[in-house]
Amino acid sequence: MSRRLKKKSPEKKKEDQRIVRERVRRIALLTSGGDAPGLNGVIRAAVKTAILQYGMSVFGVREGFEGLLMDGGIFPLDMASVRGLLPRGGTILGTRNTGEYHAFFERGTAKRRKELLWNGVRALNEYGIDALIAIGGEGSLYVASEFQKYGFPVVGVPKTIDNDLAATDYTFGFDTAVTIATEALDRLTTTAESHDRVMILEVMGRGAGWIALAAGIAGGADIILIPEIPFSIGKIVEHIRLRESTGARFHIIVVAEGARPKGRKAELTYTTPKGKKRLGGIAAWLAGELGGRIENEIRYTVLGHLQRGGSPTAFDRILATRFGAYAVHLAARREFGRMVSLRTPEITSVPIEEAIRTYHRVHKTEGMIRTARSIGLTFGD
Ligand code: F6P
């Protein structure tokens, strides 16, 4: 039976021709900044969606923006490249959170910035790339937005274990970090109990204390110290005494690396063997301060990069998969300059520039803070 085709209006025909002409055929992916469990899940979902749903060719950029701007490699990715990737931590593309491009985007001259951007655009053009999917945190997404301003089409995917971007309910990697920190607290609790000790666990969290707060509640900590609520040693000692008066003989403290005592402006840092300043040291400092004021023995543990390595949780695998697939849908629809975002239960998108302007800190009236206070936890304030 023959079916008569409906005649297209001239406008519709023009629109269809435009879509075919401007179709995104080749995309590149890069991961930039500190890694997070789930990065490989994003790469896997993006590659699969691009190939299976849109017939695109996909490329990977080695070592993030550092690689792209400083002449790093671009190589093809296919279905075989992403097989078995979902449970794997890290990123098969490699990443950098230090290097020349960082220095120049923070302090470089406008001329040098332009040179670096042009370097990157030229590398992408050599491979005929139509759009770049940049998976990174606030700093990397800022570089992504510069590419977009420069005229190169970009889609952003947020990444930070700190969960400190307001433009998305969650970032992948956060749930894994909280799970690892919770398990560490569970383990510290049994040994603290055996020895009647105070155990301090230092977790990541530069300007936002979400990991400490969530893990502190999940792991049954007694004291949670976060960057948003400056603490006083006196209040911590008071709380320990109060707990002792109810029969408690051991105490668990979780402290975010960016937490500070009242009156102290800068966070504690240490210098790496390569001379870089990094956050850390608050647990050791706290142990020293509490040492002379309470009778219990005190030990501290710095969880560090254990929070960023290894297999992502089921929640992070699902989120990473949804983000990766959606980023490719955005590219296919030519919705550039946008970042994927979770607005539970939907995945949506927001302008990258808007997303990097809104940092998500723990507010004093936050529901989890109120819950913690209701069950007798203190924030040392
Ligand atoms: O931003 C994520 C983060 O994990 C911070 O919480 C932490 O301070 C930092 O990265 C550590 O970075 P590096 O890998 O350079 O030590």
Coordinates of C-alpha atoms and ligand atoms in Angstrom, one line a residue:
M1 CA 0.0 0.0 0.0
S2 CA 1.6 3.3 -1.0
R3 CA 1.6 6.1 1.4
R4 CA 1.6 9.7 0.3
L5 CA 4.3 11.7 1.8
K6 CA 3.1 14.9 3.4
K7 CA 4.6 17.9 1.6
K8 CA 7.1 19.8 3.7
S9 CA 6.7 23.5 4.2
P10 CA 9.7 25.5 2.9
E11 CA 10.6 26.4 6.5
K12 CA 10.6 22.8 7.6
K13 CA 12.7 21.8 4.6
K14 CA 15.2 24.5 5.4
E15 CA 15.3 23.5 9.1
D16 CA 15.9 19.8 8.1
Q17 CA 18.7 20.8 5.7
R18 CA 20.3 22.9 8.5
I19 CA 20.2 20.0 10.9
V20 CA 21.9 17.7 8.4
R21 CA 24.4 20.4 7.5
E22 CA 25.3 21.2 11.1
R23 CA 25.1 17.7 12.4
V24 CA 27.6 16.9 15.1
R25 CA 29.6 14.1 13.7
R26 CA 32.8 14.0 15.7
I27 CA 33.1 14.7 19.4
A28 CA 36.0 14.6 21.8
L29 CA 36.0 13.9 25.6
L30 CA 38.4 15.0 28.2
T31 CA 38.6 14.7 32.0
S32 CA 40.2 17.5 33.9
G33 CA 41.1 18.4 37.5
G34 CA 41.3 15.9 40.4
D35 CA 39.8 12.5 39.6
A36 CA 36.5 11.2 41.0
P37 CA 35.0 7.7 41.1
G38 CA 32.6 7.6 38.2
L39 CA 34.7 9.4 35.5
N40 CA 35.1 6.2 33.6
G41 CA 31.3 5.6 33.8
V42 CA 30.7 9.0 32.2
I43 CA 33.2 8.2 29.4
R44 CA 31.6 4.8 28.8
A45 CA 28.1 6.2 28.6
A46 CA 29.1 9.1 26.3
V47 CA 31.0 6.8 23.9
K48 CA 28.1 4.3 23.8
T49 CA 25.4 7.0 23.3
A50 CA 27.4 8.8 20.6
I51 CA 28.1 5.6 18.6
L52 CA 24.9 3.7 19.1
Q53 CA 22.4 6.5 19.0
Y54 CA 24.0 9.1 16.7
G55 CA 26.6 7.3 14.7
M56 CA 29.2 9.8 15.8
S57 CA 33.0 9.3 15.9
V58 CA 34.4 9.7 19.4
F59 CA 37.9 10.8 20.4
G60 CA 39.6 11.1 23.8
V61 CA 42.0 13.8 24.9
R62 CA 44.9 12.7 27.1
E63 CA 45.5 14.5 30.4
G64 CA 42.6 17.0 30.4
F65 CA 43.0 20.6 29.5
E66 CA 46.7 20.4 30.3
G67 CA 47.0 17.9 27.5
L68 CA 44.8 19.7 25.1
L69 CA 46.4 23.2 25.5
M70 CA 49.9 21.9 25.8
D71 CA 49.9 19.6 22.8
G72 CA 48.8 16.4 24.4
G73 CA 47.4 13.5 22.4
I74 CA 44.0 13.0 20.9
F75 CA 43.1 9.4 20.0
P76 CA 40.0 7.5 18.8
L77 CA 37.6 5.8 21.3
D78 CA 35.3 2.9 20.3
M79 CA 33.0 0.4 21.9
A80 CA 36.0 -1.8 22.7
S81 CA 37.8 1.1 24.5
V82 CA 35.0 1.4 27.1
R83 CA 34.2 -2.3 27.7
G84 CA 34.3 -3.2 31.4
L85 CA 34.8 0.4 32.4
L86 CA 31.8 1.0 34.7
P87 CA 33.3 -0.4 38.0
R88 CA 36.8 1.0 37.4
G89 CA 37.9 4.0 39.4
G90 CA 40.1 6.8 37.9
T91 CA 39.9 7.9 34.3
I92 CA 41.3 6.1 31.2
L93 CA 41.9 9.5 29.7
G94 CA 44.2 10.7 32.4
T95 CA 43.8 14.0 34.1
R96 CA 45.8 16.9 35.7
N97 CA 45.1 19.5 38.3
T98 CA 48.4 21.2 38.2
G99 CA 50.5 22.5 35.3
E100 CA 51.1 25.5 33.1
Y101 CA 47.5 25.9 31.9
H102 CA 46.4 26.2 35.6
A103 CA 49.0 28.9 36.2
F104 CA 48.0 30.8 33.1
F105 CA 44.3 30.7 33.7
E106 CA 44.8 31.9 37.2
R107 CA 47.5 34.5 36.7
G108 CA 48.5 34.5 33.0
T109 CA 48.3 37.5 30.6
A110 CA 45.4 37.8 28.2
K111 CA 47.8 37.2 25.3
R112 CA 49.2 33.9 26.7
R113 CA 45.6 32.8 27.5
K114 CA 44.6 33.3 23.9
E115 CA 47.7 31.5 22.7
L116 CA 46.8 28.5 24.9
L117 CA 43.2 28.5 23.8
W118 CA 44.2 28.7 20.2
N119 CA 46.6 25.7 20.7
G120 CA 43.6 23.7 22.0
V121 CA 41.2 24.7 19.2
R122 CA 43.8 24.0 16.6
A123 CA 44.4 20.5 18.0
L124 CA 40.7 19.8 18.0
N125 CA 40.3 21.2 14.4
E126 CA 43.1 18.9 13.2
Y127 CA 40.9 16.0 14.1
G128 CA 37.8 17.6 12.7
I129 CA 36.1 17.7 16.1
D130 CA 32.7 19.4 16.1
A131 CA 32.2 19.6 19.9
L132 CA 34.1 19.0 23.1
I133 CA 32.6 17.3 26.2
A134 CA 34.6 18.5 29.2
I135 CA 34.2 16.6 32.4
G136 CA 35.6 18.6 35.3
G137 CA 35.2 20.7 38.5
E138 CA 34.7 24.4 38.8
G139 CA 38.2 25.4 37.5
S140 CA 38.0 23.0 34.5
L141 CA 34.5 24.2 33.7
Y142 CA 35.8 27.7 33.7
V143 CA 38.3 26.8 31.0
A144 CA 35.5 25.0 29.1
S145 CA 33.5 28.2 29.2
E146 CA 36.5 30.1 27.8
F147 CA 36.5 27.7 24.8
Q148 CA 32.9 28.3 24.3
K149 CA 33.4 32.1 24.4
Y150 CA 36.3 31.6 21.9
G151 CA 33.7 30.0 19.5
F152 CA 34.5 26.3 20.1
P153 CA 31.3 24.3 21.0
V154 CA 31.5 22.8 24.5
V155 CA 29.3 20.7 26.8
G156 CA 30.2 20.4 30.5
V157 CA 29.8 17.5 32.9
P158 CA 30.3 18.5 36.6
K159 CA 32.8 16.4 38.6
T160 CA 33.8 16.9 42.3
I161 CA 33.8 14.5 45.2
D162 CA 33.2 17.6 47.4
N163 CA 29.7 18.1 45.9
D164 CA 30.1 21.8 46.1
L165 CA 28.4 23.0 42.9
A166 CA 25.0 24.5 43.5
A167 CA 23.9 23.9 39.9
T168 CA 23.4 20.2 40.5
D169 CA 21.9 18.2 43.4
Y170 CA 24.8 15.8 43.3
T171 CA 28.0 15.1 41.5
F172 CA 29.3 11.6 41.0
G173 CA 32.1 10.6 43.3
F174 CA 30.5 12.2 46.4
D175 CA 28.5 9.2 47.4
T176 CA 31.6 6.9 47.0
A177 CA 33.7 9.3 49.1
V178 CA 31.0 9.4 51.8
T179 CA 30.7 5.6 51.8
I180 CA 34.5 5.2 52.2
A181 CA 34.6 7.8 55.0
T182 CA 31.7 6.1 56.7
E183 CA 33.4 2.7 56.6
A184 CA 36.6 4.3 58.0
L185 CA 34.5 5.8 60.9
D186 CA 32.9 2.4 61.6
R187 CA 36.4 0.8 61.8
L188 CA 37.8 3.6 64.0
T189 CA 34.9 3.3 66.3
T190 CA 35.6 -0.3 67.3
T191 CA 39.2 0.3 68.0
A192 CA 38.4 3.6 69.8
E193 CA 36.0 1.6 72.0
S194 CA 38.6 -1.0 72.9
H195 CA 41.2 1.6 74.0
D196 CA 38.9 4.4 75.3
R197 CA 40.5 6.7 72.8
V198 CA 39.6 9.8 70.9
M199 CA 39.8 9.1 67.2
I200 CA 40.0 12.0 64.7
L201 CA 39.3 11.3 61.0
E202 CA 40.4 14.0 58.5
V203 CA 38.4 13.9 55.3
M204 CA 38.4 15.9 52.1
G205 CA 36.4 19.1 51.7
R206 CA 38.1 22.3 50.8
G207 CA 35.5 25.0 51.2
A208 CA 32.5 22.8 51.7
G209 CA 32.0 20.2 54.5
W210 CA 29.5 17.9 52.8
I211 CA 31.7 14.8 53.0
A212 CA 32.4 15.3 56.7
L213 CA 28.7 16.1 57.5
A214 CA 27.2 13.2 55.6
A215 CA 29.9 10.7 56.7
G216 CA 29.7 12.0 60.3
I217 CA 26.0 11.3 60.5
A218 CA 26.2 8.0 58.7
G219 CA 29.3 6.8 60.7
G220 CA 27.9 7.9 64.1
A221 CA 30.5 10.5 64.8
D222 CA 30.2 12.6 68.0
I223 CA 31.8 15.8 66.7
I224 CA 31.8 17.1 63.1
L225 CA 34.0 20.0 62.1
I226 CA 33.4 21.7 58.8
P227 CA 34.8 24.8 57.0
E228 CA 31.4 26.6 57.2
I229 CA 31.2 26.5 61.0
P230 CA 34.4 27.7 62.7
F231 CA 34.9 25.7 65.9
S232 CA 36.4 26.4 69.4
I233 CA 38.6 23.9 71.2
G234 CA 36.8 24.8 74.4
K235 CA 33.5 23.7 73.0
I236 CA 34.9 20.4 71.8
V237 CA 36.4 19.7 75.3
E238 CA 33.0 20.7 76.9
H239 CA 31.2 18.2 74.6
I240 CA 33.7 15.4 75.5
R241 CA 33.1 16.1 79.2
L242 CA 29.4 16.1 78.7
R243 CA 29.6 12.8 76.9
E244 CA 31.7 11.4 79.8
S245 CA 29.1 12.5 82.3
T246 CA 26.7 10.1 80.5
G247 CA 29.1 7.2 80.6
A248 CA 30.8 7.6 77.2
R249 CA 34.5 6.5 77.3
F250 CA 35.5 7.1 73.7
H251 CA 34.8 9.8 71.2
I252 CA 34.8 10.1 67.4
I253 CA 35.6 13.3 65.6
V254 CA 35.4 13.8 61.9
V255 CA 37.0 17.0 60.5
A256 CA 37.0 18.4 56.9
E257 CA 40.5 19.4 55.7
G258 CA 39.3 23.0 55.2
A259 CA 37.8 23.4 58.8
R260 CA 39.3 26.1 61.0
P261 CA 39.2 27.2 64.6
K262 CA 37.4 30.5 65.3
G263 CA 39.7 33.5 64.6
R264 CA 42.0 31.7 62.2
K265 CA 41.7 33.0 58.7
A266 CA 43.6 30.5 56.5
E267 CA 43.2 26.7 56.4
L268 CA 46.0 24.4 57.4
T269 CA 48.2 23.4 54.5
Y270 CA 51.3 21.4 53.8
T271 CA 53.8 21.6 51.0
T272 CA 54.2 18.7 48.6
P273 CA 57.7 17.4 47.6
K274 CA 57.2 19.4 44.3
G275 CA 56.6 22.6 46.3
K276 CA 52.8 22.8 45.8
K277 CA 50.6 23.9 48.7
R278 CA 47.9 21.5 49.5
L279 CA 45.2 21.4 52.2
G280 CA 45.8 19.1 55.1
G281 CA 47.0 18.9 58.7
I282 CA 44.0 19.9 60.6
A283 CA 43.6 16.5 62.3
A284 CA 47.2 16.5 63.6
W285 CA 46.8 20.1 64.8
L286 CA 43.6 19.2 66.6
A287 CA 45.1 16.2 68.3
G288 CA 47.9 18.4 69.6
E289 CA 45.5 21.0 70.9
L290 CA 43.2 18.5 72.6
G291 CA 46.2 16.5 74.0
G292 CA 46.8 18.6 77.1
R293 CA 43.1 19.1 77.9
I294 CA 41.6 15.6 78.0
E295 CA 42.7 12.4 79.6
N296 CA 42.0 10.0 76.7
E297 CA 44.7 9.0 74.4
I298 CA 44.2 10.7 71.0
R299 CA 45.0 9.2 67.5
Y300 CA 44.3 10.7 64.1
T301 CA 43.9 9.3 60.6
V302 CA 44.0 11.2 57.4
L303 CA 41.8 9.4 54.8
G304 CA 43.2 11.4 51.8
H305 CA 43.1 10.0 48.4
L306 CA 41.5 6.7 49.5
Q307 CA 38.3 8.8 49.1
R308 CA 39.0 9.4 45.4
G309 CA 40.3 6.0 44.3
G310 CA 38.6 2.7 43.6
S311 CA 35.2 1.5 42.4
P312 CA 32.2 3.9 42.5
T313 CA 29.1 3.1 44.4
A314 CA 25.9 2.1 42.5
F315 CA 24.5 5.6 43.0
D316 CA 27.6 7.1 41.4
R317 CA 27.6 4.6 38.5
I318 CA 24.0 5.5 37.7
L319 CA 24.6 9.2 38.0
A320 CA 27.8 9.0 35.8
T321 CA 25.9 7.0 33.2
R322 CA 23.0 9.5 33.1
F323 CA 25.4 12.5 32.9
G324 CA 27.5 10.9 30.1
A325 CA 24.5 10.0 28.0
Y326 CA 22.8 13.4 28.5
A327 CA 26.0 15.3 27.6
V328 CA 25.9 13.6 24.2
H329 CA 22.2 14.4 23.7
L330 CA 23.0 18.0 24.4
A331 CA 25.9 18.0 21.8
A332 CA 23.6 16.3 19.2
R333 CA 21.0 19.0 19.8
R334 CA 23.7 21.6 19.5
E335 CA 22.9 22.9 23.0
F336 CA 26.4 24.2 23.6
G337 CA 27.8 26.2 26.5
R338 CA 25.6 24.1 28.9
M339 CA 26.5 21.8 31.8
V340 CA 24.5 18.6 32.6
S341 CA 22.9 18.7 36.0
L342 CA 20.8 16.5 38.3
R343 CA 17.5 18.1 39.5
T344 CA 16.1 15.0 41.2
P345 CA 14.7 13.0 39.6
E346 CA 15.5 14.5 36.2
I347 CA 18.7 15.2 34.4
T348 CA 18.7 18.7 32.9
S349 CA 21.2 21.4 31.9
V350 CA 22.3 24.9 32.9
P351 CA 24.6 27.4 31.3
I352 CA 28.2 26.6 32.3
E353 CA 28.9 30.2 33.2
E354 CA 26.0 30.2 35.7
A355 CA 27.0 26.9 37.1
I356 CA 30.6 27.9 38.0
R357 CA 29.3 31.1 39.7
T358 CA 27.3 29.3 42.4
Y359 CA 29.4 27.5 45.0
H360 CA 27.4 25.2 47.3
R361 CA 28.4 25.4 50.9
V362 CA 26.7 23.8 53.9
H363 CA 24.3 26.4 55.4
K364 CA 23.9 26.6 59.1
T365 CA 20.1 25.9 58.7
E366 CA 20.7 22.9 56.4
G367 CA 18.5 19.9 57.2
M368 CA 21.4 17.6 57.9
I369 CA 22.9 20.1 60.4
R370 CA 19.6 20.3 62.2
T371 CA 19.3 16.5 62.3
A372 CA 22.8 16.1 63.6
R373 CA 22.1 18.7 66.4
S374 CA 18.9 16.9 67.3
I375 CA 20.7 13.7 68.1
G376 CA 23.3 15.5 70.2
L377 CA 26.2 16.0 67.8
T378 CA 28.2 19.2 68.0
F379 CA 30.0 21.2 65.4
G380 CA 32.3 22.8 68.0
D381 CA 30.5 26.1 67.8
Ligands
F6P1 O1 38.5 19.1 44.9 C1 38.6 17.8 45.2 C2 39.7 17.5 46.2 O2 39.5 16.2 46.4 C3 39.7 18.4 47.5 O3 38.8 18.0 48.4 C4 41.2 18.2 47.9 O4 41.6 19.3 48.7 C5 41.9 18.2 46.6 O5 41.0 17.7 45.6 C6 43.1 17.4 46.7 O6 43.8 17.5 45.5 P1 45.2 16.7 45.1 O7 44.8 15.5 44.3 O8 45.9 17.6 44.3 O9 45.9 16.3 46.3

